[in-house]
């Protein structure tokens, strides 16, 4: 992966390549569907844990919380099936499609670039480095807070869902171990799942800030790259 990256870098610095095709269409489509699903999950999840004051009138005439839960579960299926599709794409897509799943942890140059990027984000260095795929710090953060985070939200979410579907349901059989792991206390799983929401929301805030900041400051395209697939480099 790094050898290919170095080759791109060499070509780019020789000013032979000013645009490189990075993110293929399925990955880009997944990114935006996934971002939308997470937005719905975070908003509906927030209200599941902290419901609105009761709706006036006869209880059987209103189904507000039911709709909120329905939207949460529909978005949860989109999120989980999308994630499985994203794993599939890591196998069949280009090498950038594997970046959020595999970290080159034994590569010291990669680690030194993680710290370079950290200093760049903290405004401590003036020269932006350019990358064809994700920069090493982004890659590390996406792995920790998105890839690991998604597995965590799917496990805790489907454990709660399995409780709703009932004992013996597919979800309780596959994810019931999460309940057992916290001593069978469903409230604890709710709290851990809710904490996961805040971690995910924090990641999204920093991620969107970083994408906009890099678009402006790093002399390479970012947001349009996630739309068209092409990374453009300015000298
Ligand atoms: C990034 C993804 C997700 C976010 C941000 C999220 C957020 C939340 C939040 C904040 C709650 C309320 C917890 C509480 O305070 O009690 C919740 C509840 C719940 N979530 Fe998620 N969730 C996500 C993914 C999932 C997934 C993949 C499933 C799988 C079906 C799921 C199923 C549930 C269930 C069953 C509940 C409890 C509903 C109830 O008790 O009425 N969530 N979610
Ligand atoms: C307005 C909202 C968003 C914008 C503008 C945005 C922008 C971007 C951009 C520009 C990239 C590519 C970065 C690069 O080339 O290194 C990217 C990648 C990524 N974003 Fe977002 N993003 C948004 C929302 C989200 C949300 C809500 C999540 C999930 C919490 C998310 C998760 C990811 C992940 C996991 C990747 C890596 C893609 C991959 O390699 O498969 N994004 N995003």
Tab-separated table of C-alpha atoms and ligand atoms in Angstrom:
chain	number	residue	atom	x	y	z
A	1	UNK	CA	0.000	0.000	0.000
A	2	UNK	CA	2.772	2.409	0.968
A	3	UNK	CA	4.918	1.554	-2.050
A	4	UNK	CA	2.039	2.548	-4.297
A	5	UNK	CA	1.518	5.690	-2.244
A	6	UNK	CA	5.225	6.577	-2.641
A	7	UNK	CA	4.959	6.051	-6.369
A	8	UNK	CA	1.968	8.390	-6.587
A	9	UNK	CA	3.867	10.895	-4.471
A	10	UNK	CA	6.894	10.698	-6.764
A	11	UNK	CA	4.735	11.166	-9.848
A	12	UNK	CA	2.885	14.012	-8.278
A	13	UNK	CA	5.951	15.832	-7.102
A	14	UNK	CA	7.390	15.484	-10.596
A	15	UNK	CA	4.234	17.383	-11.582
A	16	UNK	CA	3.167	14.676	-13.963
A	17	UNK	CA	-0.046	13.938	-12.121
A	18	UNK	CA	-2.374	16.680	-10.915
A	19	UNK	CA	-5.471	14.578	-10.380
A	20	UNK	CA	-5.734	10.978	-9.215
A	21	UNK	CA	-8.873	8.832	-9.104
A	22	UNK	CA	-9.108	7.694	-5.475
A	23	UNK	CA	-12.567	6.769	-4.214
A	24	UNK	CA	-14.652	4.495	-6.427
A	25	UNK	CA	-18.391	5.051	-6.873
A	26	UNK	CA	-19.678	2.381	-4.409
A	27	UNK	CA	-17.453	3.768	-1.651
A	28	UNK	CA	-18.624	7.324	-2.312
A	29	UNK	CA	-22.285	6.306	-2.392
A	30	UNK	CA	-21.784	4.349	0.841
A	31	UNK	CA	-20.122	7.359	2.521
A	32	UNK	CA	-23.072	9.664	1.962
A	33	UNK	CA	-25.788	7.070	2.693
A	34	UNK	CA	-23.890	6.134	5.843
A	35	UNK	CA	-23.551	9.800	6.917
A	36	UNK	CA	-27.314	10.249	6.448
A	37	UNK	CA	-28.133	7.037	8.339
A	38	UNK	CA	-25.939	8.135	11.255
A	39	UNK	CA	-27.639	11.533	11.350
A	40	UNK	CA	-31.063	9.834	11.596
A	41	UNK	CA	-29.729	7.341	14.179
A	42	UNK	CA	-28.249	10.060	16.383
A	43	UNK	CA	-31.374	12.268	16.321
A	44	UNK	CA	-33.885	9.452	16.836
A	45	UNK	CA	-31.600	7.729	19.370
A	46	UNK	CA	-31.347	10.951	21.359
A	47	UNK	CA	-35.149	11.062	21.678
A	48	UNK	CA	-35.470	7.334	22.463
A	49	UNK	CA	-33.325	7.874	25.553
A	50	UNK	CA	-34.822	11.263	26.443
A	51	UNK	CA	-38.399	11.166	25.120
A	52	UNK	CA	-40.394	14.283	24.383
A	53	UNK	CA	-42.995	15.288	26.979
A	54	UNK	CA	-46.137	13.164	26.556
A	55	UNK	CA	-48.387	14.002	23.640
A	56	UNK	CA	-51.824	15.155	24.864
A	57	UNK	CA	-55.005	13.173	24.173
A	58	UNK	CA	-55.901	9.513	24.045
A	59	UNK	CA	-52.754	7.365	24.083
A	60	UNK	CA	-53.963	5.025	21.358
A	61	UNK	CA	-54.379	7.997	18.972
A	62	UNK	CA	-50.708	8.839	18.907
A	63	UNK	CA	-47.711	6.856	17.836
A	64	UNK	CA	-44.957	9.483	17.948
A	65	UNK	CA	-42.374	7.411	19.848
A	66	UNK	CA	-43.290	4.440	17.704
A	67	UNK	CA	-42.404	6.401	14.556
A	68	UNK	CA	-39.157	7.595	16.145
A	69	UNK	CA	-38.202	4.015	17.028
A	70	UNK	CA	-39.245	2.821	13.568
A	71	UNK	CA	-36.983	5.459	11.945
A	72	UNK	CA	-34.138	4.376	14.268
A	73	UNK	CA	-34.500	0.724	13.353
A	74	UNK	CA	-34.875	1.407	9.610
A	75	UNK	CA	-31.734	3.584	9.646
A	76	UNK	CA	-29.988	0.938	11.791
A	77	UNK	CA	-30.609	-1.718	9.131
A	78	UNK	CA	-29.308	0.639	6.419
A	79	UNK	CA	-26.250	1.402	8.569
A	80	UNK	CA	-25.516	-2.272	9.378
A	81	UNK	CA	-26.131	-3.647	5.873
A	82	UNK	CA	-24.135	-0.728	4.441
A	83	UNK	CA	-21.264	-1.582	6.770
A	84	UNK	CA	-21.284	-5.217	5.589
A	85	UNK	CA	-21.254	-3.908	2.002
A	86	UNK	CA	-18.345	-1.623	2.911
A	87	UNK	CA	-16.381	-4.613	4.266
A	88	UNK	CA	-17.071	-6.443	0.999
A	89	UNK	CA	-15.773	-3.415	-0.903
A	90	UNK	CA	-12.543	-3.503	1.104
A	91	UNK	CA	-11.867	-6.868	-0.576
A	92	UNK	CA	-12.848	-5.990	-4.122
A	93	UNK	CA	-12.179	-2.240	-4.303
A	94	UNK	CA	-8.856	-0.440	-4.833
A	95	UNK	CA	-6.232	-0.234	-2.079
A	96	UNK	CA	-7.681	3.003	-0.664
A	97	UNK	CA	-10.836	1.035	0.157
A	98	UNK	CA	-8.813	-0.952	2.716
A	99	UNK	CA	-7.388	2.075	4.551
A	100	UNK	CA	-10.068	2.312	7.230
A	101	UNK	CA	-9.731	-1.392	8.058
A	102	UNK	CA	-5.974	-1.994	8.062
A	103	UNK	CA	-3.415	0.265	9.725
A	104	UNK	CA	0.271	-0.064	8.820
A	105	UNK	CA	1.138	-0.093	12.539
A	106	UNK	CA	4.623	-1.571	12.033
A	107	UNK	CA	5.627	1.192	9.652
A	108	UNK	CA	7.560	3.892	11.566
A	109	UNK	CA	7.349	6.376	8.661
A	110	UNK	CA	3.559	6.111	8.884
A	111	UNK	CA	3.637	6.856	12.639
A	112	UNK	CA	5.945	9.823	12.152
A	113	UNK	CA	3.478	11.150	9.574
A	114	UNK	CA	0.619	10.650	12.042
A	115	UNK	CA	2.490	13.035	14.366
A	116	UNK	CA	3.340	15.402	11.527
A	117	UNK	CA	-0.362	15.636	10.672
A	118	UNK	CA	-1.204	16.191	14.341
A	119	UNK	CA	1.193	19.148	14.405
A	120	UNK	CA	-0.274	20.367	11.105
A	121	UNK	CA	-3.800	20.300	12.563
A	122	UNK	CA	-2.508	22.135	15.648
A	123	UNK	CA	-1.078	24.864	13.373
A	124	UNK	CA	2.480	23.990	14.486
A	125	UNK	CA	3.872	23.359	11.003
A	126	UNK	CA	3.342	25.463	7.911
A	127	UNK	CA	3.699	22.989	5.030
A	128	UNK	CA	0.772	20.653	4.297
A	129	UNK	CA	1.763	17.153	3.187
A	130	UNK	CA	-0.230	15.738	0.306
A	131	UNK	CA	-1.833	12.314	0.184
A	132	UNK	CA	-3.646	10.400	-2.492
A	133	UNK	CA	-5.817	8.470	0.013
A	134	UNK	CA	-6.473	9.366	3.654
A	135	UNK	CA	-3.729	11.141	5.536
A	136	UNK	CA	-2.256	8.900	8.288
A	137	UNK	CA	-3.925	10.784	11.176
A	138	UNK	CA	-7.317	10.677	9.418
A	139	UNK	CA	-6.798	6.982	8.741
A	140	UNK	CA	-6.030	6.297	12.408
A	141	UNK	CA	-9.039	8.302	13.613
A	142	UNK	CA	-11.384	6.709	11.058
A	143	UNK	CA	-10.251	3.256	12.113
A	144	UNK	CA	-10.641	3.918	15.849
A	145	UNK	CA	-13.745	6.055	15.872
A	146	UNK	CA	-15.578	4.849	12.817
A	147	UNK	CA	-14.626	1.223	12.025
A	148	UNK	CA	-14.325	0.051	15.629
A	149	UNK	CA	-17.160	2.410	16.600
A	150	UNK	CA	-19.504	0.959	13.961
A	151	UNK	CA	-18.906	-2.605	15.191
A	152	UNK	CA	-19.567	-1.408	18.743
A	153	UNK	CA	-22.829	0.389	17.809
A	154	UNK	CA	-24.043	-2.595	15.781
A	155	UNK	CA	-23.329	-5.051	18.633
A	156	UNK	CA	-24.924	-2.942	21.372
A	157	UNK	CA	-27.800	-1.806	19.093
A	158	UNK	CA	-28.745	-5.292	17.936
A	159	UNK	CA	-28.465	-6.583	21.508
A	160	UNK	CA	-31.155	-4.060	22.506
A	161	UNK	CA	-33.121	-4.885	19.370
A	162	UNK	CA	-32.930	-8.606	20.210
A	163	UNK	CA	-34.406	-7.857	23.618
A	164	UNK	CA	-37.356	-6.193	21.868
A	165	UNK	CA	-37.786	-9.012	19.365
A	166	UNK	CA	-37.748	-11.500	22.210
A	167	UNK	CA	-35.823	-14.458	23.510
A	168	UNK	CA	-34.803	-16.864	20.755
A	169	UNK	CA	-35.036	-14.229	17.979
A	170	UNK	CA	-32.103	-14.072	15.521
A	171	UNK	CA	-30.905	-10.783	17.052
A	172	UNK	CA	-30.971	-12.105	20.620
A	173	UNK	CA	-29.177	-15.283	19.513
A	174	UNK	CA	-26.455	-13.367	17.657
A	175	UNK	CA	-26.020	-10.394	19.990
A	176	UNK	CA	-27.431	-11.634	23.313
A	177	UNK	CA	-23.851	-12.099	24.544
A	178	UNK	CA	-23.593	-8.304	24.867
A	179	UNK	CA	-26.364	-8.386	27.509
A	180	UNK	CA	-24.668	-11.277	29.292
A	181	UNK	CA	-21.347	-9.397	29.246
A	182	UNK	CA	-22.871	-6.602	31.359
A	183	UNK	CA	-24.591	-8.996	33.749
A	184	UNK	CA	-27.901	-9.128	31.859
A	185	UNK	CA	-28.583	-5.487	32.699
A	186	UNK	CA	-30.334	-3.963	29.680
A	187	UNK	CA	-30.170	-0.436	31.140
A	188	UNK	CA	-26.367	-0.664	31.073
A	189	UNK	CA	-26.414	-1.602	27.390
A	190	UNK	CA	-28.684	1.413	26.762
A	191	UNK	CA	-26.146	3.650	28.516
A	192	UNK	CA	-23.154	2.177	26.658
A	193	UNK	CA	-25.041	2.495	23.356
A	194	UNK	CA	-25.904	6.106	24.193
A	195	UNK	CA	-22.286	6.889	25.106
A	196	UNK	CA	-21.370	5.449	21.694
A	197	UNK	CA	-23.704	7.984	20.112
A	198	UNK	CA	-21.795	10.876	21.718
A	199	UNK	CA	-18.464	9.399	20.600
A	200	UNK	CA	-19.837	9.053	17.040
A	201	UNK	CA	-21.250	12.592	17.058
A	202	UNK	CA	-17.911	13.952	18.356
A	203	UNK	CA	-16.077	12.111	15.581
A	204	UNK	CA	-18.485	13.535	12.975
A	205	UNK	CA	-17.999	17.121	14.239
A	206	UNK	CA	-14.184	16.856	14.150
A	207	UNK	CA	-14.307	14.964	10.825
A	208	UNK	CA	-16.444	17.596	9.099
A	209	UNK	CA	-14.299	20.406	10.548
A	210	UNK	CA	-11.129	18.636	9.322
A	211	UNK	CA	-12.587	18.005	5.846
A	212	UNK	CA	-13.516	21.688	5.425
A	213	UNK	CA	-10.229	22.904	6.924
A	214	UNK	CA	-8.154	20.634	4.693
A	215	UNK	CA	-10.150	21.657	1.646
A	216	UNK	CA	-9.219	25.262	2.346
A	217	UNK	CA	-5.671	24.882	3.676
A	218	UNK	CA	-3.998	21.730	2.386
A	219	UNK	CA	-3.777	22.581	-1.331
A	220	UNK	CA	-5.565	19.402	-2.334
A	221	UNK	CA	-9.263	18.690	-2.843
A	222	UNK	CA	-11.195	16.907	-0.075
A	223	UNK	CA	-14.975	17.229	-0.136
A	224	UNK	CA	-15.242	17.215	-3.941
A	225	UNK	CA	-13.052	14.069	-3.859
A	226	UNK	CA	-15.759	12.293	-1.851
A	227	UNK	CA	-18.260	13.414	-4.508
A	228	UNK	CA	-16.396	12.876	-7.799
A	229	UNK	CA	-13.731	10.395	-6.679
A	230	UNK	CA	-10.866	12.552	-8.020
A	231	UNK	CA	-8.229	14.171	-5.827
A	232	UNK	CA	-6.927	17.407	-7.350
A	233	UNK	CA	-3.550	18.802	-6.314
A	234	UNK	CA	-2.573	22.448	-6.385
A	235	UNK	CA	1.137	23.177	-6.504
B	1	LIG	C1	-24.208	5.144	14.877
B	1	LIG	C2	-25.219	4.354	15.099
B	1	LIG	C3	-26.222	4.493	16.210
B	1	LIG	C4	-26.483	5.543	17.050
B	1	LIG	C5	-25.793	6.895	17.088
B	1	LIG	C6	-27.534	5.120	17.972
B	1	LIG	C7	-28.053	5.869	19.011
B	1	LIG	C8	-28.971	5.408	19.950
B	1	LIG	C9	-29.329	6.077	21.158
B	1	LIG	C10	-28.737	7.396	21.632
B	1	LIG	C11	-30.275	5.333	21.789
B	1	LIG	C12	-30.950	5.649	23.120
B	1	LIG	C13	-30.211	4.941	24.217
B	1	LIG	C14	-30.819	5.252	25.548
B	1	LIG	O1	-30.523	6.323	26.082
B	1	LIG	O2	-31.606	4.438	26.044
B	1	LIG	C15	-30.526	4.181	20.997
B	1	LIG	C16	-31.429	3.183	21.327
B	1	LIG	C17	-31.557	2.038	20.596
B	1	LIG	N1	-30.866	1.708	19.453
B	1	LIG	FE1	-29.425	2.764	18.529
B	1	LIG	N2	-27.918	3.852	17.636
B	1	LIG	C18	-27.139	3.435	16.580
B	1	LIG	C19	-27.181	2.223	15.953
B	1	LIG	C20	-28.099	1.229	16.250
B	1	LIG	C21	-28.163	-0.036	15.583
B	1	LIG	C22	-27.205	-0.512	14.456
B	1	LIG	C23	-29.195	-0.709	16.121
B	1	LIG	C24	-29.647	-2.068	15.690
B	1	LIG	C25	-30.878	-2.399	15.545
B	1	LIG	C26	-29.789	0.116	17.159
B	1	LIG	C27	-30.875	-0.232	17.964
B	1	LIG	C28	-31.305	0.462	19.053
B	1	LIG	C29	-32.326	0.000	19.970
B	1	LIG	C30	-33.086	-1.329	19.889
B	1	LIG	C31	-32.488	0.978	20.929
B	1	LIG	C32	-33.462	0.937	22.135
B	1	LIG	C33	-34.806	1.356	21.686
B	1	LIG	C34	-35.799	1.381	22.835
B	1	LIG	O3	-35.465	1.037	23.968
B	1	LIG	O4	-36.939	1.804	22.567
B	1	LIG	N3	-29.091	1.306	17.205
B	1	LIG	N4	-29.714	4.244	19.873
B	2	LIG	C1	-21.263	16.922	5.841
B	2	LIG	C2	-20.803	15.784	6.301
B	2	LIG	C3	-19.518	15.123	5.844
B	2	LIG	C4	-18.515	15.553	5.018
B	2	LIG	C5	-18.385	16.898	4.318
B	2	LIG	C6	-17.548	14.496	4.928
B	2	LIG	C7	-16.398	14.533	4.170
B	2	LIG	C8	-15.531	13.488	3.983
B	2	LIG	C9	-14.385	13.505	3.134
B	2	LIG	C10	-13.933	14.707	2.336
B	2	LIG	C11	-13.784	12.311	3.210
B	2	LIG	C12	-12.510	11.887	2.496
B	2	LIG	C13	-11.351	12.309	3.340
B	2	LIG	C14	-10.059	11.974	2.688
B	2	LIG	O1	-9.979	11.986	1.471
B	2	LIG	O2	-9.099	11.634	3.414
B	2	LIG	C15	-14.557	11.492	4.116
B	2	LIG	C16	-14.288	10.173	4.440
B	2	LIG	C17	-14.949	9.471	5.417
B	2	LIG	N1	-16.009	9.941	6.192
B	2	LIG	FE1	-16.998	11.659	5.922
B	2	LIG	N2	-17.952	13.450	5.701
B	2	LIG	C18	-19.158	13.795	6.291
B	2	LIG	C19	-19.893	13.047	7.169
B	2	LIG	C20	-19.462	11.860	7.726
B	2	LIG	C21	-20.112	11.177	8.823
B	2	LIG	C22	-21.355	11.651	9.570
B	2	LIG	C23	-19.391	10.052	9.056
B	2	LIG	C24	-19.616	9.006	10.100
B	2	LIG	C25	-19.700	9.317	11.379
B	2	LIG	C26	-18.305	10.013	8.099
B	2	LIG	C27	-17.366	9.006	8.017
B	2	LIG	C28	-16.364	8.943	7.083
B	2	LIG	C29	-15.519	7.792	6.877
B	2	LIG	C30	-15.575	6.481	7.660
B	2	LIG	C31	-14.653	8.113	5.824
B	2	LIG	C32	-13.619	7.186	5.210
B	2	LIG	C33	-14.220	6.672	3.919
B	2	LIG	C34	-13.579	5.387	3.462
B	2	LIG	O3	-12.351	5.311	3.310
B	2	LIG	O4	-14.347	4.448	3.255
B	2	LIG	N3	-18.376	11.129	7.309
B	2	LIG	N4	-15.616	12.233	4.586
